[in-house]
Short mmCIF file of C-alpha atoms and ligand atoms in Angstrom, two decimals:
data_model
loop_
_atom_site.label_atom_id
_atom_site.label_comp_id
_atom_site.label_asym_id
_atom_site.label_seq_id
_atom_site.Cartn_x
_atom_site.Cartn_y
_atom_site.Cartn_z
CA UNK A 1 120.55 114.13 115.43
CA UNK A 2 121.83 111.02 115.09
CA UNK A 3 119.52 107.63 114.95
CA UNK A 4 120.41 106.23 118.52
CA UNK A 5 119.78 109.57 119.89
CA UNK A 6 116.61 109.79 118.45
CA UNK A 7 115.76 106.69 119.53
CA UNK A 8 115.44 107.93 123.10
CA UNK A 9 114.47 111.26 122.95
CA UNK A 10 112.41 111.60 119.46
CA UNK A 11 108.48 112.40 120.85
CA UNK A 12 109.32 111.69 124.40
CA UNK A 13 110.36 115.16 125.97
CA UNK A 14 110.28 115.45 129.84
CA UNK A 15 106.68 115.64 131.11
CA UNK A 16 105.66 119.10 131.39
CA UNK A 17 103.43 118.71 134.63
CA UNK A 18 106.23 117.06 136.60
CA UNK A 19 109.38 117.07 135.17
CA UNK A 20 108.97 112.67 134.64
CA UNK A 21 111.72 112.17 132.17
CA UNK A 22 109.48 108.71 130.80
CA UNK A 23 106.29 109.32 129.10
CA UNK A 24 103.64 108.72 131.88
CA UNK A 25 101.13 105.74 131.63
CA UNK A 26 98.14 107.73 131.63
CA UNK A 27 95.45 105.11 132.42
CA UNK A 28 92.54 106.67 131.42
CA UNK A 29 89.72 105.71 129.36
CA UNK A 30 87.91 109.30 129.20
CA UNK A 31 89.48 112.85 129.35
CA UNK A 32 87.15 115.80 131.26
CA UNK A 33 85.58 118.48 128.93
CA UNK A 34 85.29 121.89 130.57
CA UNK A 35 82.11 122.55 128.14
CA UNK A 36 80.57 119.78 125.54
CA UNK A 37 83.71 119.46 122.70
CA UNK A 38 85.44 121.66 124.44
CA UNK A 39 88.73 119.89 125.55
CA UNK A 40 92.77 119.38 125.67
CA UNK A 41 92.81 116.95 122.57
CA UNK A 42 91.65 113.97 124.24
CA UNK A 43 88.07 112.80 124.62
CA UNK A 44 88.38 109.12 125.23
CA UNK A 45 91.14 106.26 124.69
CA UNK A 46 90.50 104.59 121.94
CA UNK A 47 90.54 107.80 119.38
CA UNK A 48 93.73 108.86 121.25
CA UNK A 49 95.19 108.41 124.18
CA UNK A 50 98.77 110.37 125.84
CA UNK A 51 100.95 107.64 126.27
CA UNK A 52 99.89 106.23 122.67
CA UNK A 53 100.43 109.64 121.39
CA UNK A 54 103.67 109.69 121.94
CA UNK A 55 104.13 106.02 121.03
CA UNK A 56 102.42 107.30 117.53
CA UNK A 57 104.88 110.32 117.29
CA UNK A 58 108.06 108.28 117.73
CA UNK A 59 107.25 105.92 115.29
CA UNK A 60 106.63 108.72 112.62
CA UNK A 61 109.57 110.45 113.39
CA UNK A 62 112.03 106.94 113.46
CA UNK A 63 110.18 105.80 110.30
CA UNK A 64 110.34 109.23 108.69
CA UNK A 65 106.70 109.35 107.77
CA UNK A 66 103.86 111.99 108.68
CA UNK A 67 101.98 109.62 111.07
CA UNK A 68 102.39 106.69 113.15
CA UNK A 69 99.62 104.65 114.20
CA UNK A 70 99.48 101.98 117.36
CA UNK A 71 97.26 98.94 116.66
CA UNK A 72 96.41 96.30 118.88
CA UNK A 73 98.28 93.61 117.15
CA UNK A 74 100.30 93.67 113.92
CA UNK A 75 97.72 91.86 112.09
CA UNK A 76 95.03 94.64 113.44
CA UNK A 77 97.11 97.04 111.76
CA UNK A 78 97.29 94.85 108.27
CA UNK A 79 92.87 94.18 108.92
CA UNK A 80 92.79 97.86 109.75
CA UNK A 81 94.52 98.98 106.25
CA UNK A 82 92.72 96.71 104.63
CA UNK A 83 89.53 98.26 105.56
CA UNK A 84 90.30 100.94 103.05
CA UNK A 85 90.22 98.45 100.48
CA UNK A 86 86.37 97.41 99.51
CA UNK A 87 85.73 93.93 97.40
CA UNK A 88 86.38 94.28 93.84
CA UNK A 89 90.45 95.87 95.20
CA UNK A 90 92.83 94.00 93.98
CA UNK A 91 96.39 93.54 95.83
CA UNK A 92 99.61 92.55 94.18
CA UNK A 93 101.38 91.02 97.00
CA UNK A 94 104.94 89.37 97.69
CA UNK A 95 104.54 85.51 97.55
CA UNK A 96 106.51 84.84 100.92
CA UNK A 97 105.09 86.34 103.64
CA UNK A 98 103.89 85.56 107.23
CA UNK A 99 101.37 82.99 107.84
CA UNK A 100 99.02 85.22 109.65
CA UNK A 101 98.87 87.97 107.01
CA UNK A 102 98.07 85.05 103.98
CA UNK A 103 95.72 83.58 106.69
CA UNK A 104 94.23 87.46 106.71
CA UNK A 105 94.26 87.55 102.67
CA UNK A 106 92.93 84.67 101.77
CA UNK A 107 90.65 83.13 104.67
CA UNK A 108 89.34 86.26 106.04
CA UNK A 109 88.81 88.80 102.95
CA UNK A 110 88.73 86.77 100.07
CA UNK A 111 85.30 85.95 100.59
CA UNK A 112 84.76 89.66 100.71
CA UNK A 113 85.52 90.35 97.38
CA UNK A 114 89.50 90.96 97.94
CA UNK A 115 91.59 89.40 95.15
CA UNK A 116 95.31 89.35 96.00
CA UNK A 117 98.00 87.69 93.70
CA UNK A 118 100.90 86.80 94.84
CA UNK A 119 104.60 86.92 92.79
CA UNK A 120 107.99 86.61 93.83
CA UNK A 121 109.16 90.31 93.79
CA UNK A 122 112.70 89.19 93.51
CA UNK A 123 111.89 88.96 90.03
CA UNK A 124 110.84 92.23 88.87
CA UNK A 125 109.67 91.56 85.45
CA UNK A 126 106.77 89.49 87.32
CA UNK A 127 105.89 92.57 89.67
CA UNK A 128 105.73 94.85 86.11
CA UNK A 129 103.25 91.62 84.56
CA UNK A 130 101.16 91.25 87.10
CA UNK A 131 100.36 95.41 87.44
CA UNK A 132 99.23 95.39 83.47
CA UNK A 133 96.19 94.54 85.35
CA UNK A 134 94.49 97.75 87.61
CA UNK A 135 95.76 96.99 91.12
CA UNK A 136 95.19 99.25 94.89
CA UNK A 137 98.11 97.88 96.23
CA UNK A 138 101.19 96.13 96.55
CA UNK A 139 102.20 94.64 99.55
CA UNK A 140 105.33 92.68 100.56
CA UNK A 141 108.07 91.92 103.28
CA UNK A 142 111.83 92.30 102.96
CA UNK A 143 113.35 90.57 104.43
CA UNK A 144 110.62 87.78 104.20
CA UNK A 145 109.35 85.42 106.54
CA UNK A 146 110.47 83.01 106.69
CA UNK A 147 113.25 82.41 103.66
CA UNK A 148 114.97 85.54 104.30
CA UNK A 149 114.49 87.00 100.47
CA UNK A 150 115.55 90.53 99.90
CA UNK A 151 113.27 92.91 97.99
CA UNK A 152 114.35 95.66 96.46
CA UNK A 153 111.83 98.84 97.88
CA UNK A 154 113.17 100.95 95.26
CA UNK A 155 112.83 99.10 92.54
CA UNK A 156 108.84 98.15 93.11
CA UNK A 157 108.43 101.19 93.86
CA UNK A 158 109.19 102.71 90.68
CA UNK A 159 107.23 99.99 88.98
CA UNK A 160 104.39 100.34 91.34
CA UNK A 161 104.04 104.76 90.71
CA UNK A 162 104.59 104.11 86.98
CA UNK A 163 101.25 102.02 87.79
CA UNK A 164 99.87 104.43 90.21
CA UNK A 165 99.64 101.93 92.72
CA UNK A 166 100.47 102.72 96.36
CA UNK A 167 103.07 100.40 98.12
CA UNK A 168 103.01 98.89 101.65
CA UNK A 169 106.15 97.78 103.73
CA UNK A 170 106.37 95.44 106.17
CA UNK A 171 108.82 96.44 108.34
CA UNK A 172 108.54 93.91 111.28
CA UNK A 173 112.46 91.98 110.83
CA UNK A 174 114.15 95.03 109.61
CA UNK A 175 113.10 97.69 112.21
CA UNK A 176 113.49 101.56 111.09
CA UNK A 177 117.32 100.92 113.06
CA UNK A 178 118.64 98.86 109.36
CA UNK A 179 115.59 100.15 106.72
CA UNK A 180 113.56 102.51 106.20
CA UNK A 181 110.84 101.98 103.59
CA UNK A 182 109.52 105.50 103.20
CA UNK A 183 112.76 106.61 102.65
CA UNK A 184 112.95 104.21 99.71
CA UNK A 185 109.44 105.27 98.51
CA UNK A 186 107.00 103.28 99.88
CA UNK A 187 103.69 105.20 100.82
CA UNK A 188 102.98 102.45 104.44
CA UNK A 189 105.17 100.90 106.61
CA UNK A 190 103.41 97.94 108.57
CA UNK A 191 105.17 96.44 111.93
CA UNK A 192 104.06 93.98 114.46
CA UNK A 193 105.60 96.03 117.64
CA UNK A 194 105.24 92.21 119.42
CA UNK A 195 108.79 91.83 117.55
CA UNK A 196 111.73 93.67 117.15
CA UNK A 197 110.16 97.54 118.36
CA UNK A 198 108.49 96.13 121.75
CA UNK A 199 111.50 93.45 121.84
CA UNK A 200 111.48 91.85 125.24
CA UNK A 201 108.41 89.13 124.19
CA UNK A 202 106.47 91.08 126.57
CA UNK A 203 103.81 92.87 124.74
CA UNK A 204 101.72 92.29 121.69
CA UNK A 205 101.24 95.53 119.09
CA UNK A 206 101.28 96.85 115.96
CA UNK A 207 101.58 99.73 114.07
CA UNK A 208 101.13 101.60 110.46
CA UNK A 209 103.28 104.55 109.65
CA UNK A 210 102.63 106.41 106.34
CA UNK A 211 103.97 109.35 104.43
CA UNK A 212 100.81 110.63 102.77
CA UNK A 213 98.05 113.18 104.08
CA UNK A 214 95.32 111.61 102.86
CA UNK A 215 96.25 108.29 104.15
CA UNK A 216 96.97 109.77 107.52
CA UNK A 217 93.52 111.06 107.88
CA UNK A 218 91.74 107.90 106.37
CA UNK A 219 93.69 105.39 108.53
CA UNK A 220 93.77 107.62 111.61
CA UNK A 221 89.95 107.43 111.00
CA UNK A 222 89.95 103.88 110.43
CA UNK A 223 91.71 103.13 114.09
CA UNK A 224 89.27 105.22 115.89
CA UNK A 225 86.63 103.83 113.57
CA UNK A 226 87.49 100.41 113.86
CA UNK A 227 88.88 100.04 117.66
CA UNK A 228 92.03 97.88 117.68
CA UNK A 229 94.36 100.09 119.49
CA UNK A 230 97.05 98.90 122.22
CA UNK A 231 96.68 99.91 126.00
CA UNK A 232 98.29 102.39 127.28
CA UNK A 233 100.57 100.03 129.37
CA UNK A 234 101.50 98.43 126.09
CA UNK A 235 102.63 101.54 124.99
CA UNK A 236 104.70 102.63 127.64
CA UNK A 237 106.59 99.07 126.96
CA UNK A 238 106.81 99.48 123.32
CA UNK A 239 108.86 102.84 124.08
CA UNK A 240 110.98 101.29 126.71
CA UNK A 241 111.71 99.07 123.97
CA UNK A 242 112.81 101.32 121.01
CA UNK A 243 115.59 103.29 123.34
CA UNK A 244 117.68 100.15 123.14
CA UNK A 245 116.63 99.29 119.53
CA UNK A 246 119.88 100.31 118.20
CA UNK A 247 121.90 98.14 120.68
CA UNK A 248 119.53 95.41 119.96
CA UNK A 249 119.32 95.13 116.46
CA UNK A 250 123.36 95.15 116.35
CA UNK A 251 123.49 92.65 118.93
CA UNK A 252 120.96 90.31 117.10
CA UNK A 253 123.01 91.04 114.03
CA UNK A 254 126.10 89.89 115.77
CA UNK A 255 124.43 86.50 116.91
CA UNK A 256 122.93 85.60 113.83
CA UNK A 257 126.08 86.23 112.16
CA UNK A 258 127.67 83.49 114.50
CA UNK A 259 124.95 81.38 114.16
CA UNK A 260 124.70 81.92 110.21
CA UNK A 261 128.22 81.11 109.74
CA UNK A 262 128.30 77.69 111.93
CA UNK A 263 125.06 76.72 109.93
CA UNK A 264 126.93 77.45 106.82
CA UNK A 265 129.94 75.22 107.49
CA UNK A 266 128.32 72.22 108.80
CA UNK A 267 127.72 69.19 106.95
CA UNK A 268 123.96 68.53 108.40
CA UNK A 269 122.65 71.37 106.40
CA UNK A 270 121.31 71.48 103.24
CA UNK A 271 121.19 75.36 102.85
CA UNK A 272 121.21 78.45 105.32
CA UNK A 273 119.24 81.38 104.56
CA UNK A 274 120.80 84.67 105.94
CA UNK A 275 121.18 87.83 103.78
CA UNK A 276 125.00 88.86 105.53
CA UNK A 277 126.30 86.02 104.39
CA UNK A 278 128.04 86.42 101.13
CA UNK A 279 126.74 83.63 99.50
CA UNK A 280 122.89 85.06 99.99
CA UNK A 281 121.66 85.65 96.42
CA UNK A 282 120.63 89.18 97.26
CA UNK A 283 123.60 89.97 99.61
CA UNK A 284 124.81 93.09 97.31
CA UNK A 285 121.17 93.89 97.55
CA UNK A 286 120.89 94.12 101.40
CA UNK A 287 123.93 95.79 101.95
CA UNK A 288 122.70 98.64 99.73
CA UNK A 289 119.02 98.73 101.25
CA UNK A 290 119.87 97.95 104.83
CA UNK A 291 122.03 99.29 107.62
CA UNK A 292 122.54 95.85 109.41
CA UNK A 293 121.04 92.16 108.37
CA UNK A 294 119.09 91.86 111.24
CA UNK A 295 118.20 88.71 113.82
CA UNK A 296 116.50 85.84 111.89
CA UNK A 297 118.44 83.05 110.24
CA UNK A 298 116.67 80.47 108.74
CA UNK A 299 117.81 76.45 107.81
CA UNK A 300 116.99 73.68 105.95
CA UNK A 301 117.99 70.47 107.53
CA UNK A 302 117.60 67.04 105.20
CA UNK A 303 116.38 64.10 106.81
CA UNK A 304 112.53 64.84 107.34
CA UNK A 305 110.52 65.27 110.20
CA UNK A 306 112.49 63.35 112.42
CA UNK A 307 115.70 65.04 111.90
CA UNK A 308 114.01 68.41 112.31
CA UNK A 309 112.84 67.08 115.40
CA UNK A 310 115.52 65.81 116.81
CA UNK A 311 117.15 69.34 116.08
CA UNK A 312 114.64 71.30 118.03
CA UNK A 313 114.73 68.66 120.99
CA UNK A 314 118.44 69.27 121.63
CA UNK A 315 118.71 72.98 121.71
CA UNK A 316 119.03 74.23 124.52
CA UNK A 317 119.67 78.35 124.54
CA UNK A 318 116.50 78.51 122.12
CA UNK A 319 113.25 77.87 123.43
CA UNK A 320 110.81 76.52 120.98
CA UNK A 321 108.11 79.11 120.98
CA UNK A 322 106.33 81.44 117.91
CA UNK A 323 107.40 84.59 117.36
CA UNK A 324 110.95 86.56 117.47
CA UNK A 325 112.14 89.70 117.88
CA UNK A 326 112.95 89.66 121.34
CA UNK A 327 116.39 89.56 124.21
CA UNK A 328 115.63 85.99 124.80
CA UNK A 329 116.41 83.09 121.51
CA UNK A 330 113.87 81.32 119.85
CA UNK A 331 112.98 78.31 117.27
CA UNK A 332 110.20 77.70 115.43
CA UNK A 333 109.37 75.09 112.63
CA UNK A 334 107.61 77.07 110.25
CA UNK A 335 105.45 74.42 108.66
CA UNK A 336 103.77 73.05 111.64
CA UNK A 337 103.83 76.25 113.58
CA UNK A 338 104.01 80.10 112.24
CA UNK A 339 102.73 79.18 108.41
CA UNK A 340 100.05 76.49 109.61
CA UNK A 341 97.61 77.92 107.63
CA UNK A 342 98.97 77.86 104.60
CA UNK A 343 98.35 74.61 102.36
CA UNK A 344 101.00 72.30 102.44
CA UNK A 345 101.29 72.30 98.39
CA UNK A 346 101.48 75.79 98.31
CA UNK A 347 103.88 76.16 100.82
CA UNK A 348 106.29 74.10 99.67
CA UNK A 349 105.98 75.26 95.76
CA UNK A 350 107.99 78.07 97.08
CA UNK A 351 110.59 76.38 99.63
CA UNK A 352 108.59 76.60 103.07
CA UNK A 353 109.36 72.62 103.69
CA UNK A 354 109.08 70.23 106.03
CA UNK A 355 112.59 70.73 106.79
CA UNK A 356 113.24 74.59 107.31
CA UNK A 357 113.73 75.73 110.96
CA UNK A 358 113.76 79.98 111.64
CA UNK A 359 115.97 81.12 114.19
CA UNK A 360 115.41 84.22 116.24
CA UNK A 361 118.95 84.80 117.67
CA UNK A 362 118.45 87.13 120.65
CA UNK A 363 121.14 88.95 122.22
CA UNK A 364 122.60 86.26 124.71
CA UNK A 365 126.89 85.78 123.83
CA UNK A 366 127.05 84.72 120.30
CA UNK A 367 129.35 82.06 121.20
CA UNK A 368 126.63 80.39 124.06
CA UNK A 369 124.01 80.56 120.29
CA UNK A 370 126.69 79.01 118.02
CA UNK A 371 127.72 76.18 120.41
CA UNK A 372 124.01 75.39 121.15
CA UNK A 373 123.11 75.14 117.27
CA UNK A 374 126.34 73.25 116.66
CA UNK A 375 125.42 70.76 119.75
CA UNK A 376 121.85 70.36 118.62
CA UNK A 377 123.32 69.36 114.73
CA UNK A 378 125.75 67.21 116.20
CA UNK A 379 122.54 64.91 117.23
CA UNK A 380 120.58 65.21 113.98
C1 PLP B 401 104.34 88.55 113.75
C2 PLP B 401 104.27 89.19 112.44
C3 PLP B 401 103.11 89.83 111.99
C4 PLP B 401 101.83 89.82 112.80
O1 PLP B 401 101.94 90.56 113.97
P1 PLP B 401 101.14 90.25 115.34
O2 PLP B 401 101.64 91.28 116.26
O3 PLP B 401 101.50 88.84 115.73
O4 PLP B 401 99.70 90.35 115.03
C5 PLP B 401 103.13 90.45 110.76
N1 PLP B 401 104.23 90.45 109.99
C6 PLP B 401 105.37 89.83 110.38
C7 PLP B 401 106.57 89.86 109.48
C8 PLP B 401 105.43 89.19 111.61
O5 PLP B 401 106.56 88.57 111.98
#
């Protein structure tokens, strides 16, 4: 079947008991056993629970991988694989990425012994330098957050098993509706579900889907191990959310088109980062790799701080909020927001300024989204 159809019915069959064409919420934290281990394959909610099951199931069949795995947030999912890398493991990891996950790298595990370097995997004789040295894993975003660079999966990924070195995706601003990393290669696909797959700013979630047996049964033990794993409410929502993925992710792709190409014409803006438009560097690249170019536009507008704000103050469609992925539009200023954490020096070395703004064009008219960022330039 066809990916739209899937998208409702993949691991979400009518409920046997009733007939309930949605996956019931089943709101329970412990299952009965008739003797001691003796049970219907649940024993209590946070090693596996229906609702999440099915959640799990979907998510390995959309991602095309042997196991899906719900997570409390997306960045329990990224501290969750990284429990199955002890200190001394060494990470080769793209250099733009989102806040949270360098905040995760370098704040949290560092001073466990992680070491994680990070290159610009658009260049691909950097990726093959830095694995000369014995690396665990290599770990990036395409498109990245929050310059929009395109990576290309295959390509690392035949550098990375010439290495022997399994690769991790972050799927989050792509969804499994325009790539699909496993496909490609890649051994992990990473999402925050708060995004794109839950899509209605509703929820907060994550998720790891993976190809391999062996990491199936390590990270399934990890989650059960560990304990960050979503409700089952949460989970109901995150399914609501993927039957209209493929709606959603071409109407995001049609606003941020409209919003891309006003941005690109006007003279208040220094550059617009957007891999459908045709002047993107790896445009040729995205339209191979990717069935769509997703939501997220991002902009650099000169002038400093006070232009920038001046910009955000007169929007009026986009609410000023963290986060993206869902119906409703929304800004955020990267440096003072979303990438806080990261040093100011290091940020900017590699074009997070003072001056770039992310866009998260929802699914309102496209024309309402292009008039509002044209008014809001008009006052810079
Ligand atoms: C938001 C986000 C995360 C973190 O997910 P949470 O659900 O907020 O924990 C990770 N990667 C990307 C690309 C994101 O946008």
């Amino acid at each position: 079947m066809r990916f739209d159809t899937r998208l409702i019915h993949e691991g979400q069959s009518p409920d046997p008991l009733t007939g309930a064409v949605n996956v019931p919420i089943y709101l329970s934290s412990t299952f009965r056993q008739s003797a001691p281990d003796v049970h219907q394959g649940y024993v209590y909610s946070r090693s596996g629970n229906p609702t999440r099951a099915a959640l799990e199931k979907t998510l390995a069949a959309l991602e095309g991988g042997r196991a899906g795995l719900a997570f409390s947030s997306g960045l329990g999912a990224l501290a969750t694989l990284l429990e199955a890398y002890p200190s001394g493991s060494r990470i080769v990891s793209e250099v733009d990425l989102y806040g949270g996950t360098w905040r995760l790298f370098e704040h949290h595990r560092r001073q466990f012994g992680l070491r994680v370097e990070y290159v610009d995997m658009r260049r691909l004789d950097r990726v093959r330098a830095a694995l000369r040295e014995k690396t665990d894993l290599v770990y990036l975003e395409t498109p990245t957050n929050p310059l929009l660079r395109i990576v290309d999966i295959s390509a690392v990924v035949r550098l990375a098993r010439a290495a022997h070195v399994p690769v991790a995706v972050d799927n989050t601003f792509a969804t499994p509706a325009l790539q699909r990393p496993l496909e490609l290669g890649a051994d992990i696909v990473l999402h925050s579900m708060t995004k794109y797959l839950g899509g209605h700013s509703d929820i907060v979630g994550g998720a790891l889907v993976v190809r391999g047996a062996k990491d199936a049964e390590q990270l399934a033990w990890l989650q059960n191990a560990v304990g960050a794993v979503p409700s089952p409410f949460d989970c109901f929502l995150v399914l609501r959310g993927i039957h209209t993925l493929g709606v959603r992710m071409r109407a995001h792709g049609a606003s941020a088109a409209a919003v891309a190409e006003v941005l690109e014409r006007h003279r208040k803006v220094r550059a617009v980062h957007y891999p459908g438009l045709s002047s993107h560097p790896e445009h040729a690249l995205a339209r191979r790799q990717m069935d769509g170019y997703g939501g997220i536009v991002s902009v650099e507008i000169p002038g400093g701080t006070s232009a920038v704000l001046r910009f955000l103050s007169h929007l009026k469609v986009f609410t000023l909020a963290e986060s993206l992925g869902g119906v409703e539009s929304l800004v955020d200023h990267p440096a003072t927001m979303t990438h806080a954490s990261v040093p100011r020096a290091e940020r900017e070395a590699h074009g997070v300024t003072e001056g770039l703004v992310r866009l998260s064009c929802g699914i309102e008219d496209p024309a309402d989204l292009a008039d509002d960022v044209r008014s809001a330039l008009g006052a810079v």
